[in-house]
CSV table of C-alpha atoms in Angstrom, one decimal:
chain,number,residue,atom,x,y,z
Q,1,UNK,CA,-2.2,-7.5,-12.3
Q,2,UNK,CA,-1.7,-11.1,-11.1
Q,3,UNK,CA,-3.3,-14.5,-10.9
Q,4,UNK,CA,-1.9,-16.3,-7.9
Q,5,UNK,CA,-1.6,-20.1,-7.9
Q,6,UNK,CA,-0.7,-22.3,-5.0
Q,7,UNK,CA,0.3,-25.8,-6.1
Q,8,UNK,CA,0.5,-28.5,-3.3
Q,9,UNK,CA,2.0,-26.0,-0.9
Q,10,UNK,CA,3.0,-27.3,2.5
Q,11,UNK,CA,4.6,-25.7,5.6
Q,12,UNK,CA,5.6,-27.2,8.9
Q,13,UNK,CA,6.8,-25.7,12.1
Q,14,UNK,CA,8.8,-28.5,13.8
Q,15,UNK,CA,6.6,-31.6,13.7
Q,16,UNK,CA,3.4,-29.5,13.4
Q,17,UNK,CA,1.8,-29.1,9.9
Q,18,UNK,CA,0.6,-25.5,9.6
Q,19,UNK,CA,-0.5,-25.6,5.9
Q,20,UNK,CA,-1.2,-28.2,3.3
Q,21,UNK,CA,-0.9,-29.8,1.1
Q,22,UNK,CA,-2.9,-26.8,-0.3
Q,23,UNK,CA,-3.8,-26.1,-3.9
Q,24,UNK,CA,-5.6,-22.8,-4.7
Q,25,UNK,CA,-6.0,-20.6,-7.7
Q,26,UNK,CA,-6.8,-16.9,-7.1
Q,27,UNK,CA,-8.0,-15.3,-10.3
Q,28,UNK,CA,-6.7,-11.9,-11.4
Q,29,UNK,CA,-8.5,-8.9,-9.8
Q,30,UNK,CA,-10.6,-11.1,-7.5
Q,31,UNK,CA,-11.2,-10.4,-3.8
Q,32,UNK,CA,-10.4,-13.7,-2.2
Q,33,UNK,CA,-10.7,-14.3,1.6
Q,34,UNK,CA,-8.8,-16.9,3.5
Q,35,UNK,CA,-11.2,-17.8,6.3
Q,36,UNK,CA,-11.0,-20.1,9.3
Q,37,UNK,CA,-10.6,-20.4,13.1
Q,38,UNK,CA,-7.4,-19.4,14.9
Q,39,UNK,CA,-4.5,-21.7,14.1
Q,40,UNK,CA,-6.0,-22.9,10.8
Q,41,UNK,CA,-3.0,-21.7,8.7
Q,42,UNK,CA,-4.5,-18.7,7.0
Q,43,UNK,CA,-1.9,-16.1,8.1
Q,44,UNK,CA,0.9,-18.6,7.3
Q,45,UNK,CA,-0.5,-19.1,3.8
Q,46,UNK,CA,-0.5,-15.3,3.3
Q,47,UNK,CA,3.1,-15.1,4.5
Q,48,UNK,CA,4.1,-17.9,2.1
Q,49,UNK,CA,2.5,-15.9,-0.8
Q,50,UNK,CA,4.4,-12.8,0.4
Q,51,UNK,CA,7.7,-14.7,0.7
Q,52,UNK,CA,7.9,-14.0,4.4
Q,53,UNK,CA,7.9,-17.8,5.0
Q,54,UNK,CA,9.7,-20.5,3.0
Q,55,UNK,CA,7.9,-23.4,1.5
Q,56,UNK,CA,8.6,-26.9,2.7
Q,57,UNK,CA,7.2,-28.2,-0.6
Q,58,UNK,CA,5.0,-27.2,-3.5
Q,59,UNK,CA,5.1,-24.1,-5.7
Q,60,UNK,CA,3.6,-20.6,-5.9
Q,61,UNK,CA,3.1,-18.8,-9.2
Q,62,UNK,CA,2.2,-15.2,-10.0
Q,63,UNK,CA,0.6,-15.5,-13.4
Q,64,UNK,CA,2.8,-18.2,-14.9
Q,65,UNK,CA,6.0,-17.1,-13.2
Q,66,UNK,CA,7.4,-19.3,-10.5
Q,67,UNK,CA,8.2,-17.2,-7.4
Q,68,UNK,CA,9.3,-19.8,-4.9
Q,69,UNK,CA,12.8,-18.4,-4.6
Q,70,UNK,CA,11.9,-14.7,-5.0
Q,71,UNK,CA,12.4,-12.5,-1.9
Q,72,UNK,CA,9.4,-10.4,-0.7
Q,73,UNK,CA,10.7,-7.2,-2.3
Q,74,UNK,CA,10.8,-8.9,-5.7
Q,75,UNK,CA,7.2,-10.3,-5.7
Q,76,UNK,CA,5.4,-7.0,-6.2
Q,77,UNK,CA,3.0,-7.5,-3.3
Q,78,UNK,CA,1.9,-5.0,-0.6
Q,79,UNK,CA,0.9,-6.1,2.8
Q,80,UNK,CA,-1.4,-4.5,5.3
Q,81,UNK,CA,-1.1,-5.8,8.8
Q,82,UNK,CA,-3.5,-5.9,11.8
Q,83,UNK,CA,-1.1,-3.7,13.8
Q,84,UNK,CA,-0.9,-1.0,11.0
Q,85,UNK,CA,2.9,-0.9,11.6
Q,86,UNK,CA,3.2,2.9,11.2
Q,87,UNK,CA,6.4,4.8,12.1
Q,88,UNK,CA,5.4,6.9,15.1
Q,89,UNK,CA,8.0,9.6,14.5
Q,90,UNK,CA,6.9,10.2,10.9
Q,91,UNK,CA,3.9,12.2,9.8
Q,92,UNK,CA,1.3,10.6,7.5
Q,93,UNK,CA,2.9,11.8,4.3
Q,94,UNK,CA,6.3,10.3,5.2
Q,95,UNK,CA,4.7,7.0,6.3
Q,96,UNK,CA,2.9,6.7,3.0
Q,97,UNK,CA,5.8,7.7,0.9
Q,98,UNK,CA,8.5,5.8,2.8
Q,99,UNK,CA,8.8,2.8,0.5
Q,100,UNK,CA,8.9,5.1,-2.6
Q,101,UNK,CA,11.8,7.1,-1.1
Q,102,UNK,CA,13.7,3.9,-0.4
Q,103,UNK,CA,13.3,3.1,-4.1
Q,104,UNK,CA,14.6,6.6,-4.9
Q,105,UNK,CA,11.6,7.6,-6.9
Q,106,UNK,CA,11.5,11.2,-8.1
Q,107,UNK,CA,10.0,13.7,-5.6
Q,108,UNK,CA,7.3,14.9,-7.9
Q,109,UNK,CA,6.2,11.3,-8.6
Q,110,UNK,CA,6.1,10.6,-4.9
Q,111,UNK,CA,3.9,13.6,-4.2
Q,112,UNK,CA,1.5,12.6,-7.0
Q,113,UNK,CA,1.2,9.1,-5.7
Q,114,UNK,CA,0.7,10.1,-2.1
Q,115,UNK,CA,-1.9,12.7,-3.2
Q,116,UNK,CA,-3.8,10.3,-5.3
Q,117,UNK,CA,-3.8,7.6,-2.5
Q,118,UNK,CA,-4.8,10.1,0.2
Q,119,UNK,CA,-7.7,11.4,-1.8
Q,120,UNK,CA,-8.9,7.9,-2.7
Q,121,UNK,CA,-8.9,7.1,1.0
Q,122,UNK,CA,-10.2,10.5,2.1
Q,123,UNK,CA,-7.2,11.3,4.3
Q,124,UNK,CA,-5.8,14.2,2.3
Q,125,UNK,CA,-6.3,16.6,5.2
Q,126,UNK,CA,-4.3,14.4,7.6
Q,127,UNK,CA,-1.0,14.2,5.8
Q,128,UNK,CA,0.7,16.5,8.2
Q,129,UNK,CA,-0.3,14.6,11.4
Q,130,UNK,CA,1.5,11.9,13.2
Q,131,UNK,CA,0.0,8.4,14.0
Q,132,UNK,CA,-0.7,9.3,17.7
Q,133,UNK,CA,-3.0,12.1,16.4
Q,134,UNK,CA,-5.1,9.7,14.4
Q,135,UNK,CA,-8.1,7.5,15.2
Q,136,UNK,CA,-7.9,3.8,14.6
Q,137,UNK,CA,-9.8,4.1,11.4
Q,138,UNK,CA,-7.6,6.9,10.2
Q,139,UNK,CA,-4.4,4.8,11.0
Q,140,UNK,CA,-5.9,1.9,9.0
Q,141,UNK,CA,-6.4,4.1,6.0
Q,142,UNK,CA,-2.8,5.4,6.2
Q,143,UNK,CA,-1.7,1.8,6.2
Q,144,UNK,CA,-3.8,1.1,3.1
Q,145,UNK,CA,-2.5,4.2,1.4
Q,146,UNK,CA,1.1,3.1,2.0
Q,147,UNK,CA,0.3,-0.1,0.2
Q,148,UNK,CA,-1.6,1.6,-2.6
Q,149,UNK,CA,1.2,4.0,-3.6
Q,150,UNK,CA,3.4,1.0,-4.6
Q,151,UNK,CA,0.9,0.0,-7.3
Q,152,UNK,CA,1.4,-3.7,-6.4
Q,153,UNK,CA,0.1,-6.6,-8.4
Q,154,UNK,CA,-1.3,-8.2,-5.3
Q,155,UNK,CA,-2.6,-6.8,-2.0
Q,156,UNK,CA,-2.2,-9.0,1.0
Q,157,UNK,CA,-4.3,-8.0,4.0
Q,158,UNK,CA,-3.9,-9.8,7.4
Q,159,UNK,CA,-6.9,-9.2,9.6
Q,160,UNK,CA,-6.7,-5.4,9.0
Q,161,UNK,CA,-10.0,-4.5,10.8
Q,162,UNK,CA,-9.7,-6.6,13.9
Q,163,UNK,CA,-8.4,-3.7,16.1
Q,164,UNK,CA,-11.4,-1.5,15.1
Q,165,UNK,CA,-14.7,-1.1,17.0
Q,166,UNK,CA,-17.8,-2.8,15.6
Q,167,UNK,CA,-19.3,0.3,14.0
Q,168,UNK,CA,-16.0,1.3,12.3
Q,169,UNK,CA,-15.5,-2.3,11.1
Q,170,UNK,CA,-18.8,-2.1,9.2
Q,171,UNK,CA,-17.8,1.2,7.6
Q,172,UNK,CA,-14.3,0.0,6.7
Q,173,UNK,CA,-15.7,-3.2,5.1
Q,174,UNK,CA,-17.6,-1.1,2.6
Q,175,UNK,CA,-14.5,1.1,2.1
Q,176,UNK,CA,-12.3,-1.9,1.3
Q,177,UNK,CA,-14.9,-3.3,-1.1
Q,178,UNK,CA,-15.1,0.1,-2.9
Q,179,UNK,CA,-11.3,0.3,-2.9
Q,180,UNK,CA,-11.0,-3.1,-4.6
Q,181,UNK,CA,-13.5,-2.1,-7.2
Q,182,UNK,CA,-11.6,1.1,-8.0
Q,183,UNK,CA,-8.1,-0.4,-8.0
Q,184,UNK,CA,-9.1,-3.5,-10.0
Q,185,UNK,CA,-6.2,-5.4,-8.3
Q,186,UNK,CA,-6.0,-8.9,-6.8
Q,187,UNK,CA,-6.9,-8.8,-3.0
Q,188,UNK,CA,-6.1,-11.7,-0.7
Q,189,UNK,CA,-7.6,-11.1,2.7
Q,190,UNK,CA,-7.2,-13.1,6.0
Q,191,UNK,CA,-9.9,-13.1,8.6
Q,192,UNK,CA,-11.5,-15.3,11.2
Q,193,UNK,CA,-14.7,-13.2,11.0
Q,194,UNK,CA,-17.3,-14.9,8.7
Q,195,UNK,CA,-19.2,-11.6,8.4
Q,196,UNK,CA,-16.2,-9.9,6.9
Q,197,UNK,CA,-15.7,-12.8,4.5
Q,198,UNK,CA,-19.3,-13.1,3.4
Q,199,UNK,CA,-19.8,-9.3,2.8
Q,200,UNK,CA,-16.5,-8.6,1.0
Q,201,UNK,CA,-15.3,-11.7,-0.8
Q,202,UNK,CA,-15.8,-12.8,-4.4
Q,203,UNK,CA,-14.7,-16.2,-3.2
Q,204,UNK,CA,-13.8,-17.7,0.2
Q,205,UNK,CA,-11.2,-20.3,0.9
Q,206,UNK,CA,-12.2,-21.9,4.2
Q,207,UNK,CA,-9.4,-23.6,6.0
Q,208,UNK,CA,-9.2,-26.0,8.9
Q,209,UNK,CA,-5.9,-27.2,10.4
Q,210,UNK,CA,-4.1,-26.1,7.2
Q,211,UNK,CA,-6.4,-28.1,4.9
Q,212,UNK,CA,-8.8,-26.5,2.4
Q,213,UNK,CA,-12.4,-27.4,3.3
Q,214,UNK,CA,-14.2,-25.5,0.5
Q,215,UNK,CA,-13.3,-22.8,-2.0
Q,216,UNK,CA,-16.4,-21.1,-3.4
Q,217,UNK,CA,-18.6,-18.1,-3.5
Q,218,UNK,CA,-20.1,-16.8,-0.2
Q,219,UNK,CA,-23.5,-17.9,-1.4
Q,220,UNK,CA,-22.4,-21.5,-2.2
Q,221,UNK,CA,-20.6,-21.9,1.1
Q,222,UNK,CA,-23.8,-20.9,2.8
Q,223,UNK,CA,-26.3,-22.8,0.7
Q,224,UNK,CA,-24.2,-25.9,-0.2
Q,225,UNK,CA,-21.6,-26.5,2.5
Q,226,UNK,CA,-19.3,-29.4,1.6
Q,227,UNK,CA,-19.2,-30.9,5.1
Q,228,UNK,CA,-20.4,-30.3,8.6
Q,229,UNK,CA,-17.4,-28.1,9.5
Q,230,UNK,CA,-18.3,-25.6,6.7
Q,231,UNK,CA,-21.9,-25.8,7.6
Q,232,UNK,CA,-21.2,-25.0,11.3
Q,233,UNK,CA,-18.6,-22.3,10.6
Q,234,UNK,CA,-20.7,-20.4,8.0
Q,235,UNK,CA,-23.9,-18.8,9.3
Q,236,UNK,CA,-24.8,-17.2,12.6
Q,237,UNK,CA,-26.3,-18.9,14.5
Q,238,UNK,CA,-24.7,-22.0,13.1
Q,239,UNK,CA,-26.6,-24.8,11.5
Q,240,UNK,CA,-28.4,-27.3,13.7
Q,241,UNK,CA,-27.4,-30.9,13.5
Q,242,UNK,CA,-29.4,-34.0,14.4
Q,243,UNK,CA,-28.3,-37.6,14.1
Q,244,UNK,CA,-30.7,-39.7,12.1
Q,245,UNK,CA,-31.1,-43.2,10.5
Q,246,UNK,CA,-32.9,-44.3,7.4
Q,247,UNK,CA,-35.9,-46.4,8.3
Q,248,UNK,CA,-39.1,-47.6,6.6
Q,249,UNK,CA,-42.4,-46.8,8.3
Q,250,UNK,CA,-45.7,-47.7,6.7
Q,251,UNK,CA,-43.9,-48.5,3.5
Q,252,UNK,CA,-42.3,-45.1,3.2
Q,253,UNK,CA,-38.6,-44.0,3.9
Q,254,UNK,CA,-38.1,-41.9,7.0
Q,255,UNK,CA,-35.2,-40.2,8.7
Q,256,UNK,CA,-35.6,-41.4,12.2
Q,257,UNK,CA,-34.1,-39.4,15.1
Q,258,UNK,CA,-34.3,-39.9,18.9
Q,259,UNK,CA,-36.9,-37.0,18.8
Q,260,UNK,CA,-39.0,-37.6,15.7
Q,261,UNK,CA,-39.4,-39.4,12.4
Q,262,UNK,CA,-39.3,-37.3,9.3
Q,263,UNK,CA,-41.0,-38.6,6.1
Q,264,UNK,CA,-38.2,-38.7,3.5
Q,265,UNK,CA,-40.3,-39.4,0.5
Q,266,UNK,CA,-39.4,-36.1,-1.1
Q,267,UNK,CA,-35.7,-37.1,-0.7
Q,268,UNK,CA,-36.2,-40.3,-2.7
Q,269,UNK,CA,-33.4,-39.5,-5.1
Q,270,UNK,CA,-30.9,-40.1,-2.3
Q,271,UNK,CA,-33.1,-42.6,-0.4
Q,272,UNK,CA,-32.6,-46.0,-2.0
Q,273,UNK,CA,-33.6,-49.4,-0.6
Q,274,UNK,CA,-30.0,-50.1,0.2
Q,275,UNK,CA,-29.9,-47.0,2.4
Q,276,UNK,CA,-32.1,-48.5,5.1
Q,277,UNK,CA,-30.1,-48.4,8.3
Q,278,UNK,CA,-27.7,-45.9,6.9
Q,279,UNK,CA,-26.7,-43.2,9.4
Q,280,UNK,CA,-26.8,-39.5,8.4
Q,281,UNK,CA,-26.5,-36.1,10.1
Q,282,UNK,CA,-29.5,-33.9,9.3
Q,283,UNK,CA,-28.6,-30.3,9.1
Q,284,UNK,CA,-30.9,-27.3,9.0
Q,285,UNK,CA,-30.3,-23.6,9.5
Q,286,UNK,CA,-32.2,-21.7,12.2
Q,287,UNK,CA,-33.7,-19.4,9.6
Q,288,UNK,CA,-35.0,-22.3,7.6
Q,289,UNK,CA,-37.2,-23.6,10.5
Q,290,UNK,CA,-40.7,-22.4,11.3
Q,291,UNK,CA,-41.9,-21.8,14.8
Q,292,UNK,CA,-45.5,-21.4,15.9
Q,293,UNK,CA,-48.0,-22.1,18.6
Q,294,UNK,CA,-49.8,-24.3,16.0
Q,295,UNK,CA,-48.5,-27.1,13.8
Q,296,UNK,CA,-46.7,-25.6,10.8
Q,297,UNK,CA,-44.7,-26.7,7.8
Q,298,UNK,CA,-43.9,-30.3,7.0
Q,299,UNK,CA,-43.3,-32.9,9.8
Q,300,UNK,CA,-44.2,-30.5,12.6
Q,301,UNK,CA,-42.6,-31.4,15.9
Q,302,UNK,CA,-43.8,-30.2,19.4
Q,303,UNK,CA,-41.1,-28.7,21.6
Q,304,UNK,CA,-40.7,-26.3,24.5
Q,305,UNK,CA,-38.9,-22.9,24.5
Q,306,UNK,CA,-35.7,-23.1,26.5
Q,307,UNK,CA,-34.0,-19.7,25.9
Q,308,UNK,CA,-35.0,-16.5,24.1
Q,309,UNK,CA,-32.3,-14.3,22.6
Q,310,UNK,CA,-33.7,-11.0,21.3
Q,311,UNK,CA,-31.6,-9.3,18.6
Q,312,UNK,CA,-33.8,-6.4,17.6
Q,313,UNK,CA,-35.0,-7.2,14.1
Q,314,UNK,CA,-35.2,-10.9,14.9
Q,315,UNK,CA,-35.2,-13.3,17.9
Q,316,UNK,CA,-33.2,-16.5,18.3
Q,317,UNK,CA,-35.4,-19.0,20.1
Q,318,UNK,CA,-33.7,-22.1,21.6
Q,319,UNK,CA,-36.1,-25.0,21.8
Q,320,UNK,CA,-35.7,-28.3,23.6
Q,321,UNK,CA,-36.4,-31.4,21.5
Q,322,UNK,CA,-35.7,-34.5,23.5
Q,323,UNK,CA,-32.2,-34.0,24.9
Q,324,UNK,CA,-31.1,-31.6,22.2
Q,325,UNK,CA,-31.3,-27.8,21.9
Q,326,UNK,CA,-32.3,-26.5,18.5
Q,327,UNK,CA,-32.0,-22.8,17.5
Q,328,UNK,CA,-34.8,-21.2,15.5
Q,329,UNK,CA,-34.9,-17.7,14.0
Q,330,UNK,CA,-38.1,-15.9,14.6
Q,331,UNK,CA,-39.1,-12.6,13.1
Q,332,UNK,CA,-42.5,-12.4,14.8
Q,333,UNK,CA,-43.3,-9.2,16.7
Q,334,UNK,CA,-44.3,-11.2,19.8
Q,335,UNK,CA,-42.0,-14.3,19.9
Q,336,UNK,CA,-42.7,-17.1,22.4
Q,337,UNK,CA,-41.5,-16.9,26.0
Q,338,UNK,CA,-39.4,-19.3,28.0
Q,339,UNK,CA,-41.4,-22.4,28.9
Q,340,UNK,CA,-44.0,-22.0,26.1
Q,341,UNK,CA,-45.0,-25.1,24.1
Q,342,UNK,CA,-44.4,-24.5,20.4
Q,343,UNK,CA,-44.4,-26.4,17.1
Q,344,UNK,CA,-41.3,-26.6,14.9
Q,345,UNK,CA,-41.8,-27.1,11.2
Q,346,UNK,CA,-39.2,-28.5,8.7
Q,347,UNK,CA,-39.0,-27.6,5.1
Q,348,UNK,CA,-37.5,-30.6,3.3
Q,349,UNK,CA,-36.3,-28.4,0.5
Q,350,UNK,CA,-34.0,-26.6,2.9
Q,351,UNK,CA,-32.4,-29.4,4.9
Q,352,UNK,CA,-29.0,-30.9,4.3
Q,353,UNK,CA,-27.9,-34.5,4.8
Q,354,UNK,CA,-24.3,-35.4,5.8
Q,355,UNK,CA,-22.8,-38.8,6.0
Q,356,UNK,CA,-22.3,-39.7,9.7
Q,357,UNK,CA,-18.9,-41.2,9.2
Q,358,UNK,CA,-17.2,-38.9,6.7
Q,359,UNK,CA,-19.2,-35.7,7.7
Q,360,UNK,CA,-19.3,-35.0,3.9
Q,361,UNK,CA,-22.4,-33.5,2.2
Q,362,UNK,CA,-24.7,-36.1,0.6
Q,363,UNK,CA,-27.7,-33.9,-0.2
């Protein structure tokens, strides 16, 4: 088993910085997801860990062993790719056992390992078939089995579910979580899909342009985002943002926007006299707002329904406040219709304040 440590790792392609400087510690046996938009450096980071790309600077350790100069076949990692990368002329058994045969492992040991992996992934009845005779989900399991038989210290998975349909992705997420629990091995998983990250990860490393934005549990990324990028990337629909300024009205601190003033008395621990005039970004998630035909919550604001997005168990209601569109999640059986006047209520315990200049979380 392995603890993986990245210490000030950097990688450039030409003049373009792809990764870093990036420092990250992945504990032994954890399921860690590298998450971020396309081009953020997550796959490059995975390739650096695997040894498929060379570092420009920094160091990578497996446990306490420096592996910077170790080739991929000496790092005891197993990769699972988006494309599955199965040999079309080989049957399932031969695909799974290929790396073991290359290592000249005894035939009986190969059979045992393939049998154990196939049973674990519920593909024991498919070992005689070829890849073209398998569904996408079955091919993905074969790719996973091929990695499992090697008994690696670290599993590296690069968007392995992106080629599957939505229903199969949901099923395979649960299977991967179960697999990690049974194997008790370090998993490092790359995805741009926040749902995959939130449902599977012990911890998430959220990257942007090769730079780590936040490394934390899924719950902490959702409830305490470190900056506006994290807040907007985690959560669907994303967090609403409204520019505001600290003012004093009737002797009480307020967060004044171009749409409404919010009494900030309850936020007194971050509202000091010197903060008058300070510019913030107020952030609130759609599910933390209240919507009603009557005034509700604290600091209710009147608005008008702009768009209604039904999603079955809930409805996303876009309301127009001034020149801004705010998204609100409604679970009412009869949500408001387009054009209806409504009231939006804010719960001060569920709002976030970000510094307007730095975009970093203040409260």
